[in-house]
Structure formats: C-alpha cells, structure tokens
Tab-separated table of C-alpha atoms in Angstrom:
chain	number	residue	atom	x	y	z
N	1	MET	CA	-38.983	-4.597	-117.644
N	2	PRO	CA	-38.174	-8.966	-117.525
N	3	PRO	CA	-38.261	-10.412	-120.481
N	4	ARG	CA	-41.991	-11.698	-121.082
N	5	PRO	CA	-42.554	-15.544	-122.661
N	6	SER	CA	-40.669	-16.267	-125.534
N	7	SER	CA	-42.649	-17.197	-128.849
N	8	PRO	CA	-41.236	-19.318	-131.793
N	9	PRO	CA	-40.891	-16.373	-134.832
N	10	ASN	CA	-44.168	-15.076	-135.949
N	11	THR	CA	-45.063	-11.305	-137.498
N	12	ASN	CA	-47.995	-11.481	-135.500
N	13	THR	CA	-46.887	-11.895	-132.110
N	14	ASN	CA	-50.423	-12.535	-130.782
N	15	THR	CA	-51.879	-15.281	-132.593
N	16	VAL	CA	-53.356	-17.864	-130.489
N	17	SER	CA	-51.057	-20.973	-131.981
N	18	GLN	CA	-48.017	-19.974	-130.915
N	19	TYR	CA	-49.320	-20.930	-127.204
N	20	PRO	CA	-48.440	-22.318	-125.279
N	21	THR	CA	-45.231	-20.975	-124.488
N	22	PHE	CA	-42.535	-21.759	-121.435
N	23	THR	CA	-39.465	-18.839	-120.247
N	24	PRO	CA	-37.407	-20.387	-117.872
N	25	SER	CA	-35.692	-17.775	-115.772
N	26	ILE	CA	-36.968	-14.689	-115.560
N	27	PRO	CA	-35.880	-12.274	-112.400
N	28	TYR	CA	-38.156	-10.850	-110.136
N	29	THR	CA	-35.603	-8.448	-108.040
N	30	THR	CA	-33.863	-6.059	-109.085
N	31	PRO	CA	-31.190	-5.658	-109.424
N	32	PRO	CA	-31.357	-9.796	-110.078
N	33	HIS	CA	-29.736	-12.942	-108.062
N	34	PRO	CA	-29.311	-16.423	-109.867
N	35	LEU	CA	-31.788	-17.929	-107.730
N	36	GLN	CA	-34.269	-14.803	-106.978
N	37	THR	CA	-35.974	-16.063	-110.582
N	38	LEU	CA	-38.676	-17.904	-111.322
N	39	SER	CA	-39.984	-19.916	-114.986
N	40	LEU	CA	-43.428	-18.926	-116.587
N	41	TRP	CA	-45.707	-21.103	-118.139
N	42	LEU	CA	-48.679	-19.460	-120.322
N	43	PRO	CA	-51.818	-21.728	-121.638
N	44	ARG	CA	-52.592	-18.754	-123.648
N	45	PRO	CA	-51.889	-14.933	-123.921
N	46	LEU	CA	-52.377	-13.198	-121.078
N	47	PRO	CA	-54.461	-9.541	-121.337
N	48	ALA	CA	-51.969	-6.496	-120.307
N	49	SER	CA	-52.618	-6.191	-116.730
N	50	THR	CA	-51.916	-1.662	-117.111
N	51	SER	CA	-54.278	-1.602	-120.173
N	52	PRO	CA	-57.321	0.477	-119.558
N	53	ASP	CA	-59.444	-1.960	-122.419
N	54	PRO	CA	-62.223	-3.265	-120.075
N	55	SER	CA	-61.251	-5.840	-122.367
N	56	LEU	CA	-58.029	-7.164	-121.744
N	57	ALA	CA	-58.841	-6.604	-117.230
N	58	PRO	CA	-56.711	-9.632	-116.447
N	59	ASP	CA	-57.452	-12.942	-117.047
N	60	PRO	CA	-59.192	-14.409	-113.931
N	61	ARG	CA	-58.957	-17.677	-113.698
N	62	PRO	CA	-55.971	-18.741	-110.818
N	63	PHE	CA	-52.136	-18.920	-111.102
N	64	LEU	CA	-50.616	-21.569	-110.104
N	65	ILE	CA	-47.766	-21.474	-108.207
N	66	TYR	CA	-45.148	-23.910	-107.435
N	67	LEU	CA	-42.049	-24.196	-104.313
N	68	HIS	CA	-39.771	-26.599	-105.022
N	69	GLY	CA	-38.257	-28.648	-101.679
N	70	GLY	CA	-34.762	-29.222	-101.296
N	71	ALA	CA	-33.749	-29.048	-97.200
N	72	TRP	CA	-33.780	-25.194	-97.639
N	73	ARG	CA	-30.328	-25.436	-99.429
N	74	ASP	CA	-30.294	-28.337	-102.230
N	75	PRO	CA	-28.914	-27.061	-105.188
N	76	HIS	CA	-30.221	-30.219	-107.279
N	77	GLN	CA	-33.614	-28.565	-106.264
N	78	THR	CA	-34.854	-25.561	-107.725
N	79	ARG	CA	-37.641	-24.474	-110.381
N	80	SER	CA	-36.771	-26.769	-112.988
N	81	THR	CA	-38.655	-29.921	-111.046
N	82	ILE	CA	-41.960	-28.496	-111.401
N	83	ALA	CA	-40.933	-30.311	-115.434
N	84	PRO	CA	-42.677	-34.028	-114.366
N	85	THR	CA	-45.848	-31.713	-113.453
N	86	LEU	CA	-46.288	-29.535	-116.379
N	87	SER	CA	-45.689	-32.173	-118.625
N	88	HIS	CA	-48.812	-34.102	-116.882
N	89	LEU	CA	-50.218	-30.516	-116.041
N	90	ALA	CA	-49.798	-29.836	-119.951
N	91	SER	CA	-51.044	-32.782	-121.894
N	92	HIS	CA	-54.318	-33.187	-119.227
N	93	PRO	CA	-57.998	-32.741	-120.975
N	94	THR	CA	-59.186	-29.784	-118.697
N	95	LEU	CA	-56.886	-28.325	-116.284
N	96	PRO	CA	-54.811	-25.687	-119.285
N	97	SER	CA	-58.135	-24.031	-119.610
N	98	ARG	CA	-58.922	-24.000	-116.177
N	99	LEU	CA	-55.408	-21.423	-114.826
N	100	ALA	CA	-54.228	-18.913	-116.345
N	101	ALA	CA	-50.529	-19.535	-115.463
N	102	VAL	CA	-48.309	-21.454	-113.812
N	103	ALA	CA	-44.810	-20.797	-111.839
N	104	SER	CA	-42.119	-21.977	-110.528
N	105	LEU	CA	-40.149	-20.175	-107.813
N	106	ASP	CA	-36.506	-20.367	-107.310
N	107	TYR	CA	-35.730	-18.586	-103.690
N	108	ARG	CA	-32.223	-18.174	-102.246
N	109	LEU	CA	-30.611	-21.408	-100.567
N	110	SER	CA	-29.392	-21.778	-96.906
N	111	PRO	CA	-25.120	-22.874	-96.400
N	112	HIS	CA	-24.580	-26.478	-97.568
N	113	PRO	CA	-21.127	-28.106	-96.732
N	114	ALA	CA	-21.023	-29.373	-99.947
N	115	TYR	CA	-21.908	-26.456	-102.126
N	116	PRO	CA	-19.849	-23.619	-101.177
N	117	SER	CA	-21.118	-21.658	-104.095
N	118	ASN	CA	-24.739	-21.315	-102.065
N	119	ASN	CA	-23.829	-17.997	-100.940
N	120	ALA	CA	-21.744	-17.180	-103.435
N	121	GLY	CA	-22.105	-13.057	-103.276
N	122	GLU	CA	-24.206	-12.575	-99.923
N	123	ASP	CA	-22.902	-11.123	-97.190
N	124	ASP	CA	-24.202	-12.871	-94.953
N	125	ALA	CA	-25.700	-16.611	-94.564
N	126	VAL	CA	-28.998	-17.327	-96.275
N	127	ARG	CA	-31.591	-17.836	-93.788
N	128	HIS	CA	-34.822	-17.652	-92.356
N	129	PRO	CA	-36.819	-14.964	-92.976
N	130	ALA	CA	-34.662	-14.952	-96.616
N	131	HIS	CA	-36.290	-17.499	-97.724
N	132	LEU	CA	-40.213	-16.365	-96.975
N	133	ASN	CA	-38.862	-12.650	-98.136
N	134	ASP	CA	-38.146	-14.012	-101.915
N	135	VAL	CA	-41.381	-15.833	-102.136
N	136	ARG	CA	-43.225	-12.562	-100.889
N	137	ALA	CA	-41.189	-10.688	-103.786
N	138	ALA	CA	-42.451	-12.960	-106.209
N	139	LEU	CA	-45.617	-13.170	-105.584
N	140	GLN	CA	-45.991	-9.214	-105.904
N	141	PHE	CA	-43.807	-9.540	-109.602
N	142	LEU	CA	-46.297	-11.847	-110.624
N	143	ARG	CA	-48.871	-9.426	-109.451
N	144	ASP	CA	-47.923	-5.934	-110.705
N	145	GLU	CA	-46.077	-7.832	-114.014
N	146	TYR	CA	-48.205	-10.753	-115.112
N	147	GLY	CA	-51.768	-9.498	-113.195
N	148	MET	CA	-52.189	-12.342	-111.153
N	149	ARG	CA	-55.178	-11.805	-109.245
N	150	GLU	CA	-55.925	-15.161	-107.426
N	151	TRP	CA	-54.073	-18.057	-107.373
N	152	VAL	CA	-53.305	-21.859	-105.810
N	153	GLY	CA	-50.559	-22.927	-104.072
N	154	VAL	CA	-48.469	-26.001	-104.446
N	155	GLY	CA	-44.949	-26.977	-102.345
N	156	HIS	CA	-43.439	-29.887	-101.483
N	157	SER	CA	-41.161	-30.667	-98.499
N	158	ALA	CA	-39.447	-27.479	-97.445
N	159	GLY	CA	-41.531	-25.463	-100.102
N	160	ALA	CA	-44.685	-26.709	-98.368
N	161	THR	CA	-43.108	-24.987	-95.267
N	162	LEU	CA	-42.585	-21.589	-96.815
N	163	LEU	CA	-45.991	-21.433	-97.791
N	164	MET	CA	-47.662	-22.850	-94.500
N	165	GLN	CA	-45.124	-20.489	-92.927
N	166	CYS	CA	-46.532	-17.574	-95.027
N	167	VAL	CA	-50.610	-18.905	-94.247
N	168	ALA	CA	-49.235	-19.272	-90.242
N	169	GLY	CA	-48.289	-15.116	-90.054
N	170	ILE	CA	-44.492	-16.319	-89.561
N	171	ALA	CA	-44.197	-14.092	-92.873
N	172	SER	CA	-46.093	-10.739	-93.664
N	173	PRO	CA	-49.710	-11.755	-95.127
N	174	LEU	CA	-50.556	-13.267	-98.305
N	175	THR	CA	-52.812	-10.852	-99.748
N	176	THR	CA	-51.126	-8.023	-100.259
N	177	PRO	CA	-52.083	-4.758	-100.755
N	178	SER	CA	-49.972	-2.733	-104.109
N	179	PRO	CA	-47.620	-0.155	-102.145
N	180	SER	CA	-49.252	2.848	-103.836
N	181	SER	CA	-52.630	2.127	-102.580
N	182	PRO	CA	-53.963	2.117	-98.847
N	183	PRO	CA	-53.639	-0.862	-96.859
N	184	THR	CA	-57.206	-3.255	-97.159
N	185	THR	CA	-57.789	-6.948	-96.464
N	186	ALA	CA	-60.521	-7.305	-99.396
N	187	PRO	CA	-59.267	-9.595	-100.961
N	188	GLU	CA	-61.534	-8.843	-104.467
N	189	THR	CA	-60.080	-5.275	-105.122
N	190	SER	CA	-57.115	-4.845	-108.333
N	191	THR	CA	-55.185	-4.153	-106.019
N	192	THR	CA	-54.152	-7.205	-104.271
N	193	THR	CA	-53.511	-11.057	-105.038
N	194	THR	CA	-55.550	-13.550	-103.597
N	195	LEU	CA	-54.615	-17.183	-102.378
N	196	LEU	CA	-57.789	-19.486	-102.925
N	197	THR	CA	-56.074	-23.323	-101.833
N	198	LEU	CA	-52.609	-24.619	-100.814
N	199	ILE	CA	-51.194	-28.342	-101.925
N	200	LEU	CA	-48.885	-29.302	-99.824
N	201	LEU	CA	-47.179	-32.500	-99.889
N	202	SER	CA	-44.274	-33.428	-97.114
N	203	GLY	CA	-44.092	-30.698	-95.896
N	204	ILE	CA	-42.319	-29.973	-92.508
N	205	TYR	CA	-44.186	-27.630	-89.906
N	206	ASN	CA	-42.567	-28.451	-86.614
N	207	LEU	CA	-39.062	-28.586	-86.481
N	208	PRO	CA	-38.278	-29.469	-82.915
N	209	GLN	CA	-40.179	-32.232	-83.936
N	210	LEU	CA	-38.565	-33.280	-87.500
N	211	LEU	CA	-34.842	-33.029	-85.636
N	212	ALA	CA	-36.743	-35.107	-82.464
N	213	SER	CA	-38.279	-37.855	-84.907
N	214	HIS	CA	-34.377	-39.198	-86.085
N	215	SER	CA	-32.794	-38.091	-83.310
N	216	HIS	CA	-30.667	-41.653	-81.887
N	217	PRO	CA	-27.373	-41.419	-80.487
N	218	THR	CA	-27.114	-45.088	-83.380
N	219	SER	CA	-28.668	-42.925	-86.027
N	220	PRO	CA	-26.291	-41.515	-89.330
N	221	HIS	CA	-29.211	-39.056	-90.304
N	222	THR	CA	-28.941	-37.413	-86.855
N	223	SER	CA	-26.463	-34.774	-87.999
N	224	THR	CA	-27.572	-34.341	-91.440
N	225	TYR	CA	-30.970	-33.066	-88.974
N	226	ALA	CA	-29.669	-30.851	-87.114
N	227	SER	CA	-27.075	-29.002	-89.736
N	228	ILE	CA	-30.152	-28.680	-92.234
N	229	ILE	CA	-32.421	-26.932	-89.619
N	230	SER	CA	-29.261	-25.242	-88.294
N	231	SER	CA	-28.035	-23.358	-91.869
N	232	ALA	CA	-32.145	-22.829	-92.546
N	233	PHE	CA	-33.092	-21.419	-89.476
N	234	GLY	CA	-29.935	-21.153	-86.862
N	235	PRO	CA	-28.194	-22.489	-84.067
N	236	GLU	CA	-30.930	-21.474	-81.740
N	237	LYS	CA	-34.104	-23.774	-81.089
N	238	THR	CA	-36.131	-20.701	-79.696
N	239	LEU	CA	-36.535	-19.904	-83.719
N	240	TRP	CA	-36.459	-23.159	-84.129
N	241	ARG	CA	-39.611	-23.439	-82.887
N	242	ALA	CA	-40.935	-19.621	-83.980
N	243	ALA	CA	-40.094	-20.284	-87.485
N	244	SER	CA	-42.822	-23.729	-87.038
N	245	PRO	CA	-46.265	-23.446	-87.921
N	246	ALA	CA	-47.484	-26.175	-85.600
N	247	LEU	CA	-46.403	-24.105	-82.685
N	248	VAL	CA	-47.032	-20.356	-83.230
N	249	ALA	CA	-49.767	-18.718	-81.049
N	250	LYS	CA	-52.379	-20.215	-79.836
N	251	GLY	CA	-55.138	-18.504	-82.260
N	252	THR	CA	-53.155	-18.353	-85.042
N	253	TYR	CA	-55.345	-20.549	-87.644
N	254	SER	CA	-59.399	-18.942	-86.099
N	255	ASP	CA	-61.263	-17.884	-88.685
N	256	GLU	CA	-60.783	-14.097	-87.694
N	257	ALA	CA	-56.891	-14.528	-87.992
N	258	MET	CA	-57.026	-16.756	-91.024
N	259	ALA	CA	-59.277	-13.656	-92.076
N	260	GLN	CA	-56.299	-11.172	-92.483
N	261	ARG	CA	-53.963	-13.396	-93.225
N	262	ALA	CA	-55.178	-15.037	-96.346
N	263	PRO	CA	-59.106	-13.742	-96.811
N	264	GLY	CA	-60.128	-16.263	-99.652
N	265	LEU	CA	-58.371	-19.188	-98.523
N	266	ARG	CA	-61.146	-21.846	-99.111
N	267	ARG	CA	-58.938	-25.451	-98.391
N	268	VAL	CA	-55.717	-26.489	-97.273
N	269	VAL	CA	-54.586	-29.942	-98.479
N	270	LEU	CA	-52.106	-31.918	-96.947
N	271	GLY	CA	-50.591	-34.714	-99.183
N	272	TRP	CA	-47.874	-37.334	-97.672
N	273	SER	CA	-46.950	-40.475	-98.781
N	274	ALA	CA	-46.637	-43.929	-96.337
N	275	GLY	CA	-42.894	-44.214	-98.149
N	276	ASP	CA	-42.230	-41.161	-97.284
N	277	GLU	CA	-38.736	-41.717	-95.169
N	278	VAL	CA	-38.413	-38.216	-94.354
N	279	VAL	CA	-42.210	-37.021	-93.573
N	280	GLN	CA	-45.273	-40.331	-92.935
N	281	VAL	CA	-48.473	-40.288	-92.827
N	282	CYS	CA	-50.885	-41.303	-95.868
N	283	ASP	CA	-52.695	-40.155	-99.625
N	284	LEU	CA	-49.956	-40.222	-101.904
N	285	THR	CA	-47.320	-43.222	-102.734
N	286	GLY	CA	-43.904	-43.057	-103.504
N	287	SER	CA	-41.126	-41.995	-101.218
N	288	HIS	CA	-40.157	-38.846	-100.501
N	289	ASP	CA	-38.224	-37.324	-103.842
N	290	GLU	CA	-41.230	-39.196	-105.729
N	291	VAL	CA	-44.063	-37.008	-105.682
N	292	TRP	CA	-42.532	-34.455	-107.555
N	293	GLN	CA	-40.388	-36.715	-110.113
N	294	ASP	CA	-43.719	-38.551	-111.220
N	295	GLY	CA	-45.432	-35.115	-111.045
N	296	GLY	CA	-48.837	-37.115	-112.282
N	297	GLN	CA	-50.604	-37.510	-108.031
N	298	ILE	CA	-49.645	-33.609	-108.213
N	299	VAL	CA	-51.693	-33.040	-111.715
N	300	ALA	CA	-54.614	-35.194	-110.225
N	301	LEU	CA	-54.701	-33.290	-106.522
N	302	ILE	CA	-54.353	-30.036	-108.740
N	303	GLY	CA	-57.547	-31.188	-110.526
N	304	GLU	CA	-59.471	-31.678	-107.585
N	305	VAL	CA	-58.837	-28.575	-106.274
N	306	LEU	CA	-59.593	-27.071	-109.109
N	307	GLY	CA	-63.143	-28.363	-109.158
N	308	ARG	CA	-64.098	-27.997	-105.952
N	309	LEU	CA	-62.932	-24.031	-106.391
N	310	GLY	CA	-65.260	-24.585	-109.671
N	311	ALA	CA	-62.640	-22.740	-111.390
C-alpha cells in the first residue's frame, strides 16, 4: 500500500483542519520506479473508497490529473511543474471545493544525449508506448487506491500529446473496467473511471508535421527535433505517423468511436499561445514554457471547464 498524504502531527488524523495536504511522491507501480510516481494534493479528506459504509462512497467531485511536458525526455520537467498552477488553484475562491483531488504524474523518460541517467536501470530505451502505459497505470492506481471515478485531464506539450493519444485510441480506452469485473463501457459504474474533459496546452498531434515545420538546411533546430522524435518514438517514420492523433485512421473521432474509448467525455479544450516558439496558434499568452511556469492561465481554463460541467 502506498503512503497516504502526510499531515501535521495531530491526535485526530481525520480532522478537516489539517487539510489541504500535499504528498510529493507516491509510487503507482510495484516494484516502485523513480519516475513512476505522482504527487497528490487533497483539499479535504477523501472517503474510504473500499468502505461498505454508503456514507463513505467515493467523492463525486472529479480529480484533476496533470501531465507535464518536456519532449518525453527532459528530466527538468517533472510532476513538480504543476507547482505554479497548484498555487493559483489553492488560493482560488471556489475551485478547491469543486475538486476531489489534484494529481500530477511523472512517467519514464526517453533517452537524452545530455542525460544518460534517463534510462538508468532500464533494460531497453524507454520509447512509445511506454509513456502511455505509465499514464494508464497511474490512472488505474488512482481509481483503485483513492476512489477516483471522474477526472479532468490537463496536459502541456508532450503531456497534452499523451492524453490525446489515449483519446485517439493509440492507447487502450481511458475508461477501464476493474480487473475483477467483466468488460463494460458504462462510465457510471463503480468500477470505472470517466474522463469528463481534456485541457490540452501546446500539444503536438502530428509528429511528421512538427519535424517538417522545423526542418530547414540552415536551421540549428532541425537535428534537435529529429532527435526528440526518434528518441521517443523510434527511427521509423511509420511509427511517427501511427503515434500521431491527427493522422490515425478515419472515423477515430466519430461519436461511436469516442463512446467506446472515452464515454462521458464532454469537451476537449485546445490551447496555444501566439508567442509559442514550438506550436503556434492563439488563445494563451507567453512562450511555450511560460504557460506552465505562470499557471494562472491554466487555472482560468480549469475554472471555465468546471463551470461548463456544472462541477
């Protein structure tokens, strides 16, 4: 059993006055791995998800799940990059009361020429779909250990790509039945988790196009982008296409297909910044990393989304 969120010393460990609590490192795999961990912020005590007491049913409010970026390989971008967002969120007048918990996920990283320790202890280089498998393991862990039933996903850059890959069916469905239960697609059962909304910030959904957009004989960045994609997805261009949510088979985003992969999904919010030097469109402000470094814009989107959900 992983450690529960820590609290200040108190003889009554269930008093609400001890909250919110923050636990910076909880392993979600067995055996534990340094990067298969998550941080968890709880604005109030969670009910005991396994208790037979109906008054302790799982919290009906959604979890907020955050996935960091970093080109699938930057060891400086970790679950801790949620800190600015969490600071804004915790001081928000209403958002803490509308969420059950906030979890920020780490996942294993692909090779980086400047950081050989990325794959320390791995038998093989970490490549797609290992990152996706880690995300799914963390979601299952939060469901089984903390009673998560509904959630809102927030991803930045590679984190946004990972979430969209899941919705595109590149990974297994995000609503997953309990291993002890028969397969089901019903999102409201007690054995499933339901994805309600995605907030995707500066994501990369077409890997070949990313490389093409930054390929020029005189550009110093061409080899960098080629290295990023190859280290995370392998050298074969067919693999890049197969991992690109924008390039998957026709019909992937039909109502029927989406109902199978993510029943309950009500909204996907795509955010970019005109000042983003990697991915450019509009709506947000600042450079590629300033979006998460500031955090305020992310919290504003979270508030808007929860308002639309009625949460």
